[in-house]
Amino acid sequence: MNCSLLIKNGRVVTEEGTLSADVFIEEGKIVHIGKSGEEDKAEKVIDVKGQFVLPGFIDPHVHFNDPGLTNSEDFYTGTSAAAAGGVTTVLEHPLTFPLPDNLKAFNEKKEIAESKAVVDFGLFGACSEKNQGEMKQMMESGASAFKTFLTYSPEIPKLDDGQITERMAFLADKDVILAIHCENNDIVNYYTNEMRCLGRTKPEDYPDGRPEISEIEAVSRMTLFAQETGCKVNIAHCTLQAAVNIVDDRRRNGADVSVETCPQYLLLNRTMLPELGVFGICNPPLRREEEVSKLWDCIFDGKIDWICSDHATYTVEEKMEGREDIFKTPAGVTSVELCCQLFFSEGVMKRGLSIEAFADLTSTNAAKRYNLYPQKGHIAVGADADIAILNPEEIWTVDDKSLKQMMKWSPYNGMEVRGKITKTIVNGIEAYDGKEVIAEKGSGRFIAPVRKVK
Ligand SMILES: [Zn+2]
């Protein structure tokens, strides 16, 4: 067989199991999986002996700040970091300006991203107070899903419970997901204020301003709304076993709810905050150490649908605004490049997660949920040739300075990682060669979901 790219001697992770095989790629698609022989001709051959050939990672929750906040990230630097981390598709969430809560802003953002991205991407639309008609148009224009926040931020309109149930009822018959940032606004405001009154404004005080109950209550309420309205909901960046168990219960009662978590809640905990300072501040906040191990139990119990980075960055100066009062720090941590490698190191190498479960959690499950499958999310004949090649033998240390993202900080600097991405293939083309991102700016494509119901 003739092909443009042949990936030889890999441990190919498919939905049917892991095979010793070669992967044949032609015109951006996987055309054959098997053993190559003398008669096979490839324009380019990559020998990956001993390494995992994984479905390209899908990070369904990133913020790339473009347009509006491109002093700290843009679609080129964000997707370059993604490519260096084995991520071949990102779904980008609104925290961009103008807010994509209308068709015009959504389409403008799509154009900007198309001109800069080096991996494939989808875009979330935002919910705002009176944009129901615009939501329908954004869906038709290919919005991956919609996002709403329950906590107030000056930039993004917070919807109240009435508006959210109305929005859920509207989306219920449309095969589109509403992703929700779940923290109870009243509880967060009350405790943040209390902490300030007590003069507790150091990094280690931050989690007490956003206590666990605020997340558990919000997850309980939103999953109840999902159950009652029939809307498909995704619980964004869940941090607690108690909240995951609520999702699990509601699912048993017919709610169509998925739940994700992030490396910051699986590798970091609040005792690290004095050292991490402003660079460990995210919402929801880092939790107690014992909660981290309970969250791992949820992974092994199959109760969490996927891992995402929730990559959200600011300039060092912006983060340092919270030096005196931690509650002034803009919340967010970076990890689009590190997310799946950290999860491999900790999950597969240290805790014994199977490589097949790893592929489900980093690619397949999110592809299915967001209607990108079978084009994305697995290694199979006919699928897009999006591939992450990972060497499990390589041990390396995170060095923030070498990250491809625009801002060279993360909460993982100096952490030892077992397993490294050595190549990333996007649509059959090498996008990352193990050292540098070699994909052309603008080579990433906009990917619209294929909905079962229009
Ligand atoms: Zn987010």
XYZ file of C-alpha atoms and ligand atoms in Angstrom:
455
model
C 0.000 0.000 0.000
C 1.199 3.511 -0.777
C 0.815 6.140 1.897
C 2.120 9.571 2.826
C 3.087 8.642 6.394
C 3.816 5.297 8.003
C 4.178 5.040 11.776
C 6.056 1.799 12.419
C 6.521 -0.556 15.353
C 4.277 1.256 17.798
C 2.052 0.001 20.586
C -1.131 1.191 18.958
C -3.943 1.943 21.412
C -7.309 1.253 19.800
C -10.782 0.777 21.188
C -10.322 -2.963 20.638
C -7.142 -3.033 22.709
C -3.445 -2.292 22.272
C -1.732 -3.850 19.269
C 1.828 -4.080 17.992
C 1.194 -2.587 14.598
C 2.001 0.004 11.970
C -0.366 2.847 11.133
C -0.781 3.902 7.500
C -1.831 7.476 6.793
C -2.930 9.035 3.526
C -4.553 12.400 2.845
C -4.948 13.166 6.530
C -6.792 9.935 7.371
C -5.851 6.604 8.866
C -6.196 4.155 5.979
C -4.835 0.926 7.429
C -3.595 -0.573 10.693
C -1.464 -3.689 10.379
C 2.028 -4.891 9.580
C 3.892 -3.220 6.742
C 5.955 -5.234 4.300
C 8.424 -4.765 1.463
C 5.713 -3.858 -1.002
C 4.507 -0.893 1.095
C 5.732 2.524 -0.004
C 5.559 5.538 2.257
C 6.743 9.074 1.567
C 7.783 9.329 5.208
C 8.384 6.650 7.848
C 8.546 7.251 11.574
C 9.871 4.368 13.696
C 8.421 4.539 17.203
C 9.602 1.252 18.650
C 8.413 0.710 22.206
C 6.320 3.869 22.244
C 2.567 4.283 22.569
C 0.638 5.420 19.519
C -2.395 7.089 21.069
C -5.423 8.859 19.666
C -4.466 12.546 19.642
C -5.539 14.072 22.921
C -8.666 16.173 22.978
C -8.630 18.956 25.533
C -12.265 20.034 25.706
C -11.711 22.908 28.141
C -9.106 25.560 27.370
C -9.059 29.366 27.418
C -6.794 30.967 24.827
C -7.757 34.607 25.513
C -8.123 35.427 21.830
C -9.510 37.939 20.994
C -9.271 40.522 23.727
C -6.596 39.333 26.160
C -3.807 38.404 23.777
C -1.110 39.936 25.962
C -1.031 36.570 27.787
C -2.094 33.974 25.176
C -3.426 33.720 21.665
C -4.574 30.977 19.363
C -1.081 30.410 17.960
C 0.763 30.124 21.271
C -2.088 28.238 22.937
C -2.421 25.658 20.186
C 1.389 25.397 19.887
C 1.520 24.427 23.555
C -1.329 21.983 22.885
C 0.598 20.370 20.012
C 3.701 20.008 22.182
C 1.553 18.157 24.710
C 0.072 15.667 22.241
C -3.226 17.556 22.011
C -4.642 17.524 18.485
C -8.047 19.102 19.149
C -9.014 21.772 21.661
C -12.441 23.092 22.539
C -12.058 26.702 23.530
C -14.310 28.291 26.147
C -15.348 31.900 26.287
C -13.464 34.328 28.411
C -12.710 36.392 25.366
C -13.762 39.868 24.325
C -16.045 40.653 22.685
C -17.870 37.829 24.424
C -19.055 35.204 21.892
C -22.660 35.360 23.037
C -23.823 36.378 19.560
C -23.279 35.151 16.019
C -21.128 38.080 14.906
C -18.611 37.765 17.757
C -18.633 33.984 17.410
C -17.848 34.095 13.691
C -15.156 36.720 14.174
C -13.508 34.563 16.801
C -13.685 31.570 14.459
C -11.885 33.547 11.747
C -9.154 34.685 14.119
C -8.630 31.134 15.361
C -8.556 29.736 11.816
C -5.733 32.107 10.932
C -3.574 31.099 13.913
C -4.338 27.576 15.164
C -1.880 24.709 14.655
C -4.240 22.017 15.965
C -7.924 21.479 15.210
C -10.356 23.377 17.365
C -13.989 23.860 18.266
C -15.505 26.867 19.987
C -17.988 27.177 22.817
C -20.579 29.913 22.739
C -21.394 31.955 25.831
C -24.796 32.273 27.487
C -25.841 35.735 28.438
C -29.070 37.155 29.725
C -31.076 37.471 26.542
C -29.238 35.610 23.801
C -31.469 32.601 23.172
C -32.000 33.493 19.513
C -28.283 34.024 19.044
C -27.558 30.632 20.616
C -29.565 28.939 17.907
C -27.576 30.780 15.241
C -24.251 29.967 16.891
C -25.238 26.290 16.929
C -25.932 26.476 13.220
C -22.539 28.142 12.805
C -20.889 25.142 14.494
C -20.652 25.977 18.205
C -19.320 22.923 20.068
C -21.473 23.623 23.124
C -22.332 26.464 25.493
C -20.819 27.613 28.735
C -22.222 29.354 31.744
C -20.896 30.398 35.141
C -22.766 30.438 38.435
C -20.325 32.774 40.119
C -20.251 36.408 39.265
C -17.374 37.803 37.288
C -17.254 41.310 35.874
C -16.652 40.005 32.347
C -19.185 37.226 31.989
C -22.852 37.654 32.785
C -23.905 35.316 35.537
C -27.259 33.680 34.895
C -29.678 33.160 37.772
C -31.473 29.879 38.389
C -34.538 30.994 36.456
C -32.490 31.895 33.401
C -30.536 28.657 33.617
C -33.600 26.414 33.772
C -35.133 28.330 30.873
C -31.893 27.902 28.872
C -31.751 24.197 29.725
C -35.325 23.693 28.567
C -34.458 25.484 25.324
C -31.383 23.270 24.720
C -32.987 20.024 25.892
C -34.142 18.778 22.481
C -31.090 20.050 20.562
C -28.268 17.575 21.290
C -25.992 20.299 22.591
C -24.260 20.422 25.931
C -24.399 23.170 28.497
C -21.125 23.188 30.444
C -21.384 24.794 33.848
C -18.838 26.251 36.237
C -20.371 25.069 39.509
C -19.805 27.132 42.634
C -22.569 28.701 44.717
C -22.209 32.455 44.312
C -23.725 33.430 47.681
C -21.503 31.014 49.598
C -18.389 32.171 47.753
C -19.204 35.847 48.337
C -19.966 35.303 52.003
C -16.807 33.374 52.817
C -14.521 35.502 50.687
C -15.781 38.523 52.570
C -15.328 36.735 55.898
C -11.734 35.883 55.060
C -11.015 39.501 54.234
C -12.635 40.694 57.474
C -10.410 38.278 59.390
C -7.342 39.539 57.538
C -6.749 36.080 56.056
C -5.641 37.004 52.559
C -2.609 34.771 51.990
C -2.476 32.124 49.229
C -3.167 29.338 51.722
C -6.330 31.156 52.841
C -7.842 31.180 49.352
C -9.637 27.798 49.489
C -11.491 28.822 52.655
C -13.050 31.678 50.712
C -14.572 29.142 48.291
C -15.407 26.192 50.539
C -16.208 22.699 49.336
C -19.914 23.048 50.100
C -20.170 25.797 47.490
C -19.192 23.325 44.763
C -21.177 20.389 46.133
C -24.365 22.458 46.388
C -23.994 23.886 42.896
C -23.375 20.458 41.358
C -26.412 19.113 43.180
C -28.639 21.935 41.940
C -27.391 21.895 38.339
C -27.675 18.127 37.989
C -31.208 18.337 39.396
C -32.051 20.970 36.788
C -30.533 18.690 34.136
C -32.644 15.788 35.304
C -35.844 17.831 35.325
C -35.326 19.600 32.006
C -33.625 16.806 30.042
C -30.774 19.123 29.037
C -27.360 17.557 28.442
C -25.015 19.073 30.992
C -21.279 18.865 31.623
C -19.970 19.658 35.085
C -16.771 21.591 34.448
C -13.573 20.999 36.464
C -15.021 18.965 39.319
C -12.739 18.737 42.362
C -14.548 16.573 44.924
C -15.662 12.983 45.236
C -18.878 14.130 46.948
C -19.782 16.145 43.844
C -18.833 13.312 41.470
C -21.052 10.961 43.461
C -23.981 13.346 43.077
C -23.452 13.251 39.302
C -23.321 9.466 39.466
C -26.615 9.310 41.391
C -28.386 11.662 39.026
C -27.170 9.697 36.018
C -28.763 6.610 37.500
C -31.972 8.602 37.708
C -31.872 9.481 34.029
C -30.008 12.782 33.978
C -27.717 13.194 30.962
C -24.707 14.595 32.802
C -20.963 14.203 32.293
C -18.204 15.330 34.605
C -14.572 16.309 34.034
C -11.585 17.049 36.212
C -8.133 18.581 35.715
C -4.519 17.831 36.664
C -4.466 20.636 39.241
C -7.020 18.697 41.302
C -5.225 15.360 40.814
C -1.601 16.429 41.395
C -1.771 19.532 43.584
C -3.394 20.259 46.925
C -3.896 23.248 49.178
C -0.893 22.542 51.400
C 1.226 23.587 48.394
C -0.266 27.081 48.231
C 2.321 28.859 50.410
C 4.926 27.755 47.879
C 2.858 28.155 44.704
C 1.513 31.554 45.740
C -0.550 33.352 43.100
C 0.423 30.689 40.519
C -1.609 28.065 42.351
C -4.815 30.097 42.408
C -7.690 28.702 40.354
C -11.456 28.290 40.692
C -12.586 26.003 42.217
C -9.517 26.206 44.455
C -7.001 23.484 45.284
C -8.519 21.102 47.823
C -7.326 19.122 50.844
C -4.808 16.331 50.292
C -7.291 13.581 51.235
C -9.715 14.862 48.589
C -7.062 14.365 45.917
C -6.831 10.642 46.604
C -10.631 10.370 46.663
C -10.741 12.021 43.253
C -8.323 9.370 41.971
C -10.740 6.744 43.294
C -13.410 8.359 41.101
C -11.104 7.995 38.074
C -10.522 4.318 38.792
C -14.251 3.774 39.467
C -15.014 5.096 35.978
C -17.110 7.964 37.342
C -15.171 10.762 35.625
C -15.628 11.179 31.886
C -12.443 12.963 30.879
C -9.431 15.015 31.865
C -9.014 18.584 30.662
C -6.562 21.337 31.449
C -8.872 24.334 31.984
C -5.767 26.168 30.763
C -6.275 29.812 31.762
C -3.408 32.221 31.874
C -2.588 35.808 32.763
C 0.577 37.848 32.717
C 2.826 37.600 35.754
C 1.947 41.218 36.595
C -1.766 40.412 36.495
C -1.307 37.365 38.727
C 0.794 39.431 41.127
C -2.114 41.802 41.713
C -3.003 39.387 44.500
C 0.327 39.590 46.275
C -1.176 41.464 49.239
C -4.749 40.189 48.961
C -4.944 36.758 47.351
C -8.620 37.271 46.516
C -7.530 39.908 43.977
C -5.526 37.378 41.941
C -7.149 36.478 38.617
C -7.948 32.772 38.913
C -6.518 30.244 36.512
C -3.558 27.932 36.007
C -1.826 26.754 32.855
C -1.342 23.163 31.686
C -2.532 22.553 28.132
C 0.955 21.241 27.249
C 1.424 19.288 30.461
C -2.077 18.034 31.240
C -2.069 14.603 29.593
C 1.626 13.956 30.236
C 1.130 14.639 33.949
C -1.960 12.446 33.918
C -0.004 9.650 32.195
C 2.870 9.943 34.662
C 0.687 9.934 37.750
C -2.185 7.780 36.485
C -0.588 5.135 34.267
C 3.007 4.971 35.516
C 2.495 5.527 39.233
C -1.055 4.367 39.956
C -1.495 1.633 37.359
C -4.298 3.025 35.216
C -4.600 0.995 32.003
C -3.419 2.605 28.780
C -6.863 1.980 27.268
C -8.577 3.851 30.117
C -6.017 6.612 29.660
C -6.972 6.930 25.969
C -10.674 7.028 26.867
C -10.083 9.782 29.432
C -7.810 11.890 27.232
C -9.573 11.506 23.890
C -12.379 9.048 23.148
C -14.934 9.997 25.788
C -14.816 13.733 25.091
C -14.974 13.099 21.319
C -18.137 11.072 21.784
C -19.772 13.500 24.170
C -19.099 16.560 22.006
C -20.141 14.831 18.755
C -16.644 14.748 17.217
C -16.570 10.947 17.036
C -15.948 8.920 14.835
C -13.969 11.588 12.966
C -11.910 12.195 16.137
C -11.140 10.352 19.361
C -9.798 6.967 18.261
C -7.239 5.235 16.090
C -9.289 3.480 13.460
C -9.479 3.243 9.696
C -11.335 6.249 8.330
C -10.680 8.510 11.315
C -8.629 11.716 11.094
C -4.926 10.920 11.480
C -4.606 12.738 14.813
C -1.984 10.901 16.826
C 0.039 11.435 19.998
C 3.226 9.411 20.268
C 4.330 8.935 23.838
C 7.543 7.371 25.091
C 6.814 5.792 28.484
C 10.540 5.312 29.208
C 11.508 8.966 29.079
C 11.779 10.708 32.423
C 11.977 14.493 32.330
C 11.510 17.559 34.504
C 9.068 20.368 33.816
C 10.886 23.586 33.013
C 8.427 26.463 32.678
C 10.845 28.410 30.487
C 10.637 25.792 27.737
C 6.821 25.670 27.561
C 5.350 26.763 24.225
C 2.597 28.862 25.807
C 3.030 32.639 25.794
C 3.439 33.046 29.575
C 6.270 30.928 30.924
C 4.720 29.953 34.243
C 2.867 26.921 35.544
C 2.315 25.359 38.963
C 4.375 22.329 37.889
C 7.867 23.798 37.435
C 10.483 21.278 38.631
C 8.058 18.341 38.748
C 9.422 15.021 37.493
C 7.319 13.421 34.767
C 7.470 9.816 33.571
C 6.506 9.559 29.912
C 6.968 12.194 27.223
C 5.302 13.179 23.991
C 7.855 12.641 21.242
C 5.687 13.527 18.244
C 2.248 14.900 17.531
C 0.512 14.252 14.223
C -2.428 16.461 13.247
C -4.443 15.452 10.185
C -1.574 13.259 9.012
C 1.054 15.988 9.289
C 3.779 16.187 11.915
C 2.914 19.212 14.029
C 5.441 18.684 16.834
C 8.753 16.858 16.389
C 9.629 16.278 20.035
C 11.397 19.609 20.429
C 9.700 22.216 18.299
C 6.264 22.932 16.923
C 6.717 22.685 13.169
C 3.109 23.030 12.053
C 2.255 26.029 9.968
C 0.309 28.825 11.618
C -3.301 28.457 10.511
C -3.019 24.745 9.652
C -5.505 23.832 12.404
C -9.100 23.526 11.239
C -12.385 24.526 12.776
C -14.327 21.393 13.672
C -18.089 21.629 13.934
C -19.875 18.891 15.841
C -22.102 16.466 13.964
C -25.302 16.541 15.980
C -27.772 13.693 15.973
C -30.596 16.217 16.406
C -30.503 19.615 14.706
Zn -12.541 27.275 32.382
